[in-house]
XYZ file of C-alpha atoms in Angstrom:
260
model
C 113.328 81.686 123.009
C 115.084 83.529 119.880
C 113.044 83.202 116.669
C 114.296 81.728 113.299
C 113.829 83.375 110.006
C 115.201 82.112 106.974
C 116.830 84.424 105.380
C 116.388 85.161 101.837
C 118.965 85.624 98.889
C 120.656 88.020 96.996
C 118.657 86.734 93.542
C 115.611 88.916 93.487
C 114.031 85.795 91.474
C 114.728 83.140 93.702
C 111.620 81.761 95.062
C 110.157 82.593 98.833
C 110.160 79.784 101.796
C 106.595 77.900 101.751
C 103.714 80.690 103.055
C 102.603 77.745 105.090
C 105.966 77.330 107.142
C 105.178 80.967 108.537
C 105.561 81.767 111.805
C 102.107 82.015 114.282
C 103.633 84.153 116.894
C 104.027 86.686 115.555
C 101.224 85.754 113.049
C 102.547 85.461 109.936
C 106.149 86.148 109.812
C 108.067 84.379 107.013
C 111.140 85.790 106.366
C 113.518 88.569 106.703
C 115.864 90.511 104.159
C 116.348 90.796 100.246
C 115.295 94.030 99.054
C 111.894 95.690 97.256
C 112.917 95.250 93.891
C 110.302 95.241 91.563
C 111.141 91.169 90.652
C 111.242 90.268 94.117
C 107.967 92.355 94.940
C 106.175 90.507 92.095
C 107.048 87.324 93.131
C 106.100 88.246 96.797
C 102.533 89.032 95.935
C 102.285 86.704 93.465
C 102.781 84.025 96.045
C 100.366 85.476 98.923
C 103.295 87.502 101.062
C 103.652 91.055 101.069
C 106.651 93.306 103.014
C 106.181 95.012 106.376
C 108.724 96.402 108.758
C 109.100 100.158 110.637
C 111.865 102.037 109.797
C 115.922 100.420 111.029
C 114.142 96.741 111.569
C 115.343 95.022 108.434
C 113.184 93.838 105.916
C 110.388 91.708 106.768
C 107.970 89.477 104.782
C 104.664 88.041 105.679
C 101.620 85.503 104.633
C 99.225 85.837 108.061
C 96.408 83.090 108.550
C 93.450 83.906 108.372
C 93.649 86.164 105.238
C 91.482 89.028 104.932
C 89.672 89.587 101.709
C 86.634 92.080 99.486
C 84.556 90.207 96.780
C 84.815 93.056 94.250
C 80.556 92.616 94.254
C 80.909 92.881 98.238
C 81.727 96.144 99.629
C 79.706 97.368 101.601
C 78.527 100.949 102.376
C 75.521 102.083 104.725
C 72.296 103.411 104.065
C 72.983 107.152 105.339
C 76.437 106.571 103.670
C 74.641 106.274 100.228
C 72.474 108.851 101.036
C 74.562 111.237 101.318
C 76.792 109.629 98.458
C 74.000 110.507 95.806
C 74.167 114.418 96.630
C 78.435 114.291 96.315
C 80.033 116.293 93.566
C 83.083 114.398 94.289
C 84.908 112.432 91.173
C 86.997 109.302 91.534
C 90.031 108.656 88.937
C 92.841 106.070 88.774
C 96.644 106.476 87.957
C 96.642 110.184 87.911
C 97.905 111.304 91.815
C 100.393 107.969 92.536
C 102.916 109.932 94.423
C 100.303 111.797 96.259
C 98.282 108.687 97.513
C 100.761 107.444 98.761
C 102.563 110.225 100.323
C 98.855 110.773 101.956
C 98.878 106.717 102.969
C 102.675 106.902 104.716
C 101.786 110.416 106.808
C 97.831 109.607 108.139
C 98.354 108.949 111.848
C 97.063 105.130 112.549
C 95.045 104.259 116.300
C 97.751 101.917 118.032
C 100.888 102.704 115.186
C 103.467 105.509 116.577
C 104.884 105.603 112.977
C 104.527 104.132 109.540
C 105.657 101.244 107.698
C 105.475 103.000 104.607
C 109.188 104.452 104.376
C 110.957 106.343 101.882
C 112.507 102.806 100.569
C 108.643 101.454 100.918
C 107.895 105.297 98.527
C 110.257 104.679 96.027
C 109.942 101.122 95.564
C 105.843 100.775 94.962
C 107.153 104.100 92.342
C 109.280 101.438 90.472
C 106.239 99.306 90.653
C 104.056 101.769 89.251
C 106.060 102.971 86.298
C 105.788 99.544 85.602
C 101.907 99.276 85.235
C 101.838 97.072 88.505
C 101.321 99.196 91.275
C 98.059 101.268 90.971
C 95.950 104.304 92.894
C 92.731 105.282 93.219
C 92.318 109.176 93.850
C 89.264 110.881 95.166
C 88.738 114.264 94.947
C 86.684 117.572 95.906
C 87.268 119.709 92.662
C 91.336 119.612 92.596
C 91.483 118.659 96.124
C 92.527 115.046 97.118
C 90.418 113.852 99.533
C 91.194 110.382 99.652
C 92.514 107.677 97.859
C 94.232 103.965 97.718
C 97.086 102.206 96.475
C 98.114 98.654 96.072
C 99.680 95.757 93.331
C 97.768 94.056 90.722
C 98.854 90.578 88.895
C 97.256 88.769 86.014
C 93.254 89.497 87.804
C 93.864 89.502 91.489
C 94.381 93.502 93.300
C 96.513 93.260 96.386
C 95.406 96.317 98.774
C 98.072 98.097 100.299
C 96.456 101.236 102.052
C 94.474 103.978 101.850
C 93.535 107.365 103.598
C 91.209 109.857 104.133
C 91.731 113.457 104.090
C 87.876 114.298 104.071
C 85.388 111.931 105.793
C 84.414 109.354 103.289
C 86.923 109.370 100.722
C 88.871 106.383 101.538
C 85.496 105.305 101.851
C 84.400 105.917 98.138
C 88.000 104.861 96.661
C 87.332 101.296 98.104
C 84.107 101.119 96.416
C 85.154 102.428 93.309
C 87.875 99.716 93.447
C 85.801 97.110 93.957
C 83.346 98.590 91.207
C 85.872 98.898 88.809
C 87.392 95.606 88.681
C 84.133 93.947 89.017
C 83.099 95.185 85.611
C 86.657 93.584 84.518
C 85.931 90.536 85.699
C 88.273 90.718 88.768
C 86.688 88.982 91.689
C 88.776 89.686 94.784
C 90.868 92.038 96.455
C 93.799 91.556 99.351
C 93.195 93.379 102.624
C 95.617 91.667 104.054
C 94.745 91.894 108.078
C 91.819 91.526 109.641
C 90.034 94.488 112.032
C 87.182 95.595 112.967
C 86.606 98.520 109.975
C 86.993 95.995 107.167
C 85.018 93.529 108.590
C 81.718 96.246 108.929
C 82.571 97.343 105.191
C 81.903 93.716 104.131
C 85.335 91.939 104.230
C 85.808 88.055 104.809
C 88.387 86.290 107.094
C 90.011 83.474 104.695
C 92.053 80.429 105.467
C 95.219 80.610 104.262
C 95.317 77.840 102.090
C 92.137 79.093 100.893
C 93.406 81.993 100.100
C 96.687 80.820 98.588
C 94.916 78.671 95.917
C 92.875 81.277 95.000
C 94.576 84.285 94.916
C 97.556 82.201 93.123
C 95.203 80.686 90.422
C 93.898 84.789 89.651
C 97.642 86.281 89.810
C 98.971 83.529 87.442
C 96.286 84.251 84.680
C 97.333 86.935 82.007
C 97.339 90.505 82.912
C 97.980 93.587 81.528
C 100.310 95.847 82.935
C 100.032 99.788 82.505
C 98.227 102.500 83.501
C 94.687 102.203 84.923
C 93.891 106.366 83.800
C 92.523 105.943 80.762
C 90.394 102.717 80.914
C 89.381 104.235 84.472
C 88.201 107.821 83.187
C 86.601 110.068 85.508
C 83.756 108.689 87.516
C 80.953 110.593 89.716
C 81.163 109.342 93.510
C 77.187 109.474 93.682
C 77.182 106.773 90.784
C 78.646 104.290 94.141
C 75.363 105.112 95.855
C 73.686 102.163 93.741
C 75.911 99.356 93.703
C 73.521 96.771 94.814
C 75.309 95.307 97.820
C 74.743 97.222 100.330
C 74.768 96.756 104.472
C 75.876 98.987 107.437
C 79.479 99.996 107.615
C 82.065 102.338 108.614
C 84.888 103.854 107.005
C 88.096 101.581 107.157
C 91.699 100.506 105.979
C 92.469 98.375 102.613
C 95.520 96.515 104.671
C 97.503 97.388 107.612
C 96.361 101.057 108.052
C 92.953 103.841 107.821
């Protein structure tokens, strides 16, 4: 039987179908086409959907149920994890490596993926995103080696993940926790992971209704942000410093969204 999608408009502004009317087979699947402008990206997010397609399918858009989700006061990292953690000379920083992180995100090889989702289009678009204080990464590194990092899309005080990667063992690791540390100080409860797996349920992630999720996430994008750079306000902050954030349970390393 074919599948329907609506299709959506030329107007960057003009507002998504219902997240609810998704599709359930394939889980989530909303709509098809438009483009990644930095308008119609906003509103995306902003309304709980968020692009994915491989390279010459056209452009699709999704809102799965459940919705996977990090309290910024809930990751969690294990015991031998910290322990090691508190003996790292590795620094953490925010804004300063965009390009890089995700670069590193679109060419780590994923368990089940032949390619990436992240293409040149996907590249150049979360760029646009960033120049415009939306669109943020967290870089970890070994001296002035990147050894892992994170990117995704914040609005008003909700942080939609996108992905992250690990060039060292660990450091996507240690940029999810520094995420989570930094915007809890800011008041920030949540973060968008997007899909559910194995990995980001160990590191402490919830499964979410949608609905749930929709209210929620809504009510935090719609509140009054500030867009620009993270750098700054971020600084430069010592890895072992995550070794005693007080939640803390056994984990393993894992994605922010569809990917490692």
């Amino acid at each position: 039987m074919p599948i329907y999608l609506p299709e959506l408009s030329d107007d960057p502004v003009a507002p998504f179908p219902d997240p609810r009317t998704a599709l359930r087979d394939p889980d989530g699947l909303l709509a098809m086409g438009g483009d990644l402008s930095p308008a119609r990206l906003l509103t995306a997010y902003s309304s709980g959907i968020f692009p994915w397609y491989s390279e010459g399918q056209p452009l699709l858009w999704w809102s799965p149920d459940p919705r996977t989700v990090f309290r910024t006061n809930g990751v969690h990292l294990s015991r031998r994890f910290r322990r090691d953690l508190r003996r790292s000379d590795w620094t953490v920083t925010a804004d300063t490596a965009f390009r890089q992180v995700i670069d590193n995100c679109a060419q780590t090889p994923r368990a089940g993926q032949p390619g990436t989702w992240i293409t040149r289009a996907m590249c150049e678009a979360y760029d646009g995103l960033h120049e415009l204080g939306y669109a943020h990464s967290i870089e970890v590194w070994d001296g002035v080696i990147l050894v892992g990092g994170l990117y995704g899309v914040a609005i008003g005080r909700m942080f939609f993940g996108e992905s992250m990667f690990s060039a060292a063992p660990g450091g996507s690791k240690i940029a999810l926790a520094a995420l989570a540390h930094h915007l809890d100080l800011r008041g920030w409860p949540l973060i968008d992971a997007q899909v559910e797996n194995a990995h980001l349920m160990s590191l402490g992630a919830m499964s979410w209704p949608r609905d749930r999720f929709l209210d929620i996430a809504g009510a935090l994008a719609g509140e009054a942000g500030e867009p620009g750079t993270w750098s700054e306000r971020f600084g430069r902050l010592p890895a072992s410093c995550l070794a005693d954030e007080p939640v803390v349970t056994t984990g393993a390393a894992g994605p922010i969204g569809r990917g490692t």
